[in-house]
Tab-separated table of C-alpha atoms in Angstrom:
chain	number	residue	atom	x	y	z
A	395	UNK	CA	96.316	74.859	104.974
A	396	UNK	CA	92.954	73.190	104.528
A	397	UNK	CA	91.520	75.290	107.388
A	398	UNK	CA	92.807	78.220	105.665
A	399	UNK	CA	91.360	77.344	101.920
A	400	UNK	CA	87.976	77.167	103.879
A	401	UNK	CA	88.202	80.473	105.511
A	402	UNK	CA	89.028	81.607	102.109
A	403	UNK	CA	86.294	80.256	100.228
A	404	UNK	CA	84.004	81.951	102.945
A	405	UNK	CA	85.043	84.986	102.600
A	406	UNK	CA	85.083	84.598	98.768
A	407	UNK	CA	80.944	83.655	99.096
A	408	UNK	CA	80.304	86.377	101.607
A	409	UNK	CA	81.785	88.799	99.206
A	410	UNK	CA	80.101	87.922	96.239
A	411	UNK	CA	76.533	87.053	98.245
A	412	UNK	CA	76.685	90.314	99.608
A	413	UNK	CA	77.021	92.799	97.030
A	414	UNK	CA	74.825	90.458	94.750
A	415	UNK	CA	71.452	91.446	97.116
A	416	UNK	CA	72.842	94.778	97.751
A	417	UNK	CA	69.625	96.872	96.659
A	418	UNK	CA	69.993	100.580	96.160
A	419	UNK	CA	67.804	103.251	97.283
A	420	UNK	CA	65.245	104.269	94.761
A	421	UNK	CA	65.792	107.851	93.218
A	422	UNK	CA	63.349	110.599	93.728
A	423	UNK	CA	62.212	110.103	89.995
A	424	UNK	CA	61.019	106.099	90.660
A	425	UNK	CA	59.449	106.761	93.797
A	426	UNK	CA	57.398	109.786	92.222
A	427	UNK	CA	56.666	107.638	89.419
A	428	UNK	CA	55.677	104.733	91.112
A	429	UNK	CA	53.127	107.038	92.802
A	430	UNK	CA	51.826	108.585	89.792
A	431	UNK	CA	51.420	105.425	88.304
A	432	UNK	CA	49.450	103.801	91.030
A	433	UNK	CA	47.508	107.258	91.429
A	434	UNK	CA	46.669	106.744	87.504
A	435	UNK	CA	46.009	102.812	87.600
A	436	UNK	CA	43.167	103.733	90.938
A	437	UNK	CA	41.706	106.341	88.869
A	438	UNK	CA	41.045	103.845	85.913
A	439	UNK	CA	39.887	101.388	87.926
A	440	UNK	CA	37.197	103.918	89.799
A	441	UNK	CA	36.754	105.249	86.417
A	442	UNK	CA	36.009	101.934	85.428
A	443	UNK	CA	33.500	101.467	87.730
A	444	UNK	CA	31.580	104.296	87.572
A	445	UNK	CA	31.339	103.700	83.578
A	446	UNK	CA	29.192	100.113	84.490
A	447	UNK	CA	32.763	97.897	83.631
A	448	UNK	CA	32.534	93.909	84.950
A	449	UNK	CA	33.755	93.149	87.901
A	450	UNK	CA	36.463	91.197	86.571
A	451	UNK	CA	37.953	94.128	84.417
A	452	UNK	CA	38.072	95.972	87.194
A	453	UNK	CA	39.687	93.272	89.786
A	454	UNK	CA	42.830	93.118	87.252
A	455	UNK	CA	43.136	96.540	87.200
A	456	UNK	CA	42.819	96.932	91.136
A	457	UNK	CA	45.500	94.162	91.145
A	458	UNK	CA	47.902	96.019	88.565
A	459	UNK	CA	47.336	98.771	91.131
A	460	UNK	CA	48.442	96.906	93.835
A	461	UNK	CA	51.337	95.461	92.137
A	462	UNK	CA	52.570	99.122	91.060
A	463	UNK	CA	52.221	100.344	94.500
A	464	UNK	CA	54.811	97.505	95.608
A	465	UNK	CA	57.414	100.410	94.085
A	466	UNK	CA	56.507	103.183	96.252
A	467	UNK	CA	59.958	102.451	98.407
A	468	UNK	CA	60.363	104.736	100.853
A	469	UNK	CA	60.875	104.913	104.304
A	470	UNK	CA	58.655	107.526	105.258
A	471	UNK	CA	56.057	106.434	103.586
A	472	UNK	CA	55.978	102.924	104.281
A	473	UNK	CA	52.805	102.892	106.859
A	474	UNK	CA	50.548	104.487	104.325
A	475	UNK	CA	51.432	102.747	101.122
A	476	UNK	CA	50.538	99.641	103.206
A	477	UNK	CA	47.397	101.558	104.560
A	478	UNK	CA	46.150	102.087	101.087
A	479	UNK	CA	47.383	98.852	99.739
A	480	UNK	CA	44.610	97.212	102.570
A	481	UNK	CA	41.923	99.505	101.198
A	482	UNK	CA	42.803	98.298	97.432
A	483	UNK	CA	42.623	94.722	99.017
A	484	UNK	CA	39.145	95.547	100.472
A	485	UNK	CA	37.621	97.155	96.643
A	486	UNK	CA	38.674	93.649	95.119
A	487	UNK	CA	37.355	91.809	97.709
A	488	UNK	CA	34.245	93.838	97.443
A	489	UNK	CA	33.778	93.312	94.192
A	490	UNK	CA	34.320	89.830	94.136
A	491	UNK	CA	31.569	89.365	96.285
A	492	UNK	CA	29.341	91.512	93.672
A	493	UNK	CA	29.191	94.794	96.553
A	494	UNK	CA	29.929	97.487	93.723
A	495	UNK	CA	28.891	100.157	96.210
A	496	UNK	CA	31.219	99.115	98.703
A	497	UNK	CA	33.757	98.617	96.394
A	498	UNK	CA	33.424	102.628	94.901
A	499	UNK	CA	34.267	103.615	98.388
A	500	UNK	CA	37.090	101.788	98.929
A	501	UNK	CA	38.340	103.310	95.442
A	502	UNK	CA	37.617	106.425	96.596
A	503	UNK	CA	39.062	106.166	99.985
A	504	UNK	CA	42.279	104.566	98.030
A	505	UNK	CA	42.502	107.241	95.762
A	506	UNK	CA	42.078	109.453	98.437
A	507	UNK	CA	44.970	108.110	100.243
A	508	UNK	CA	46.880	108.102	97.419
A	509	UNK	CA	46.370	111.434	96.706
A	510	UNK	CA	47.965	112.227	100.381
A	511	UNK	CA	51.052	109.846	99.484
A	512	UNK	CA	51.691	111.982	96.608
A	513	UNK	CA	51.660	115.207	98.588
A	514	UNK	CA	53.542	113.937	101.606
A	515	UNK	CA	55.840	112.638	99.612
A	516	UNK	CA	56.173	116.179	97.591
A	517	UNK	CA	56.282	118.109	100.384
A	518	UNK	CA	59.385	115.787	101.630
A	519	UNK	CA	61.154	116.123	98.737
């Protein structure tokens, strides 16, 4: 009986454990939105840059960027989200080091990439 009680309780916490982290696909509308919104967040922070902004502004908003891109779920697109996310990295780090010329292209390159995400992404949907 104990045996069985154990089992039991198991299968009880395997139940509820497993339909607790159960994550659902993201719909068409969050992925799309998750792009635009890291599209839009890239632009500022380019925008931002061009317009003679500090550094610092424009770190946080390359790191809100970076955060938002975190929601671009999707299988397909996986490889260049990541690919982009590394060129985002690079633009921070550039700028942290006071290389604002180094860090335009990297914006530009990111938004560029973006940009593709968006269409591929379209285009699959």
């Amino acid at each position: 009986m104990n045996i069985f009680k154990k089992i039991l309780a198991t299968v009880a916490m395997a139940a509820m454990t497993s339909s607790a982290f159960a994550v659902a696909n993201p719909s068409y509308e969050d992925v799309k939105a998750a792009i635009d919104n890291t599209l839009a967040k890239v632009e500022e922070a380019k925008a931002a840059l061009d317009n003679g902004a500090n550094n610092e502004a424009v770190i946080d908003l390359v790191t809100d960027a970076r955060q938002l891109q975190k929601d671009i779920a999707n299988n397909v697109l996986d490889l260049k989200r990541n690919q982009a996310s590394n060129v985002l990295k690079q633009a921070r780090a550039a700028l942290q080091s006071n290389e604002p010329q180094s860090a335009k292209e990297s914006l530009t390159d990111a938004l560029n990439r973006y940009k593709e995400i968006k269409q591929l992404y379209a285009s699959n949907h």
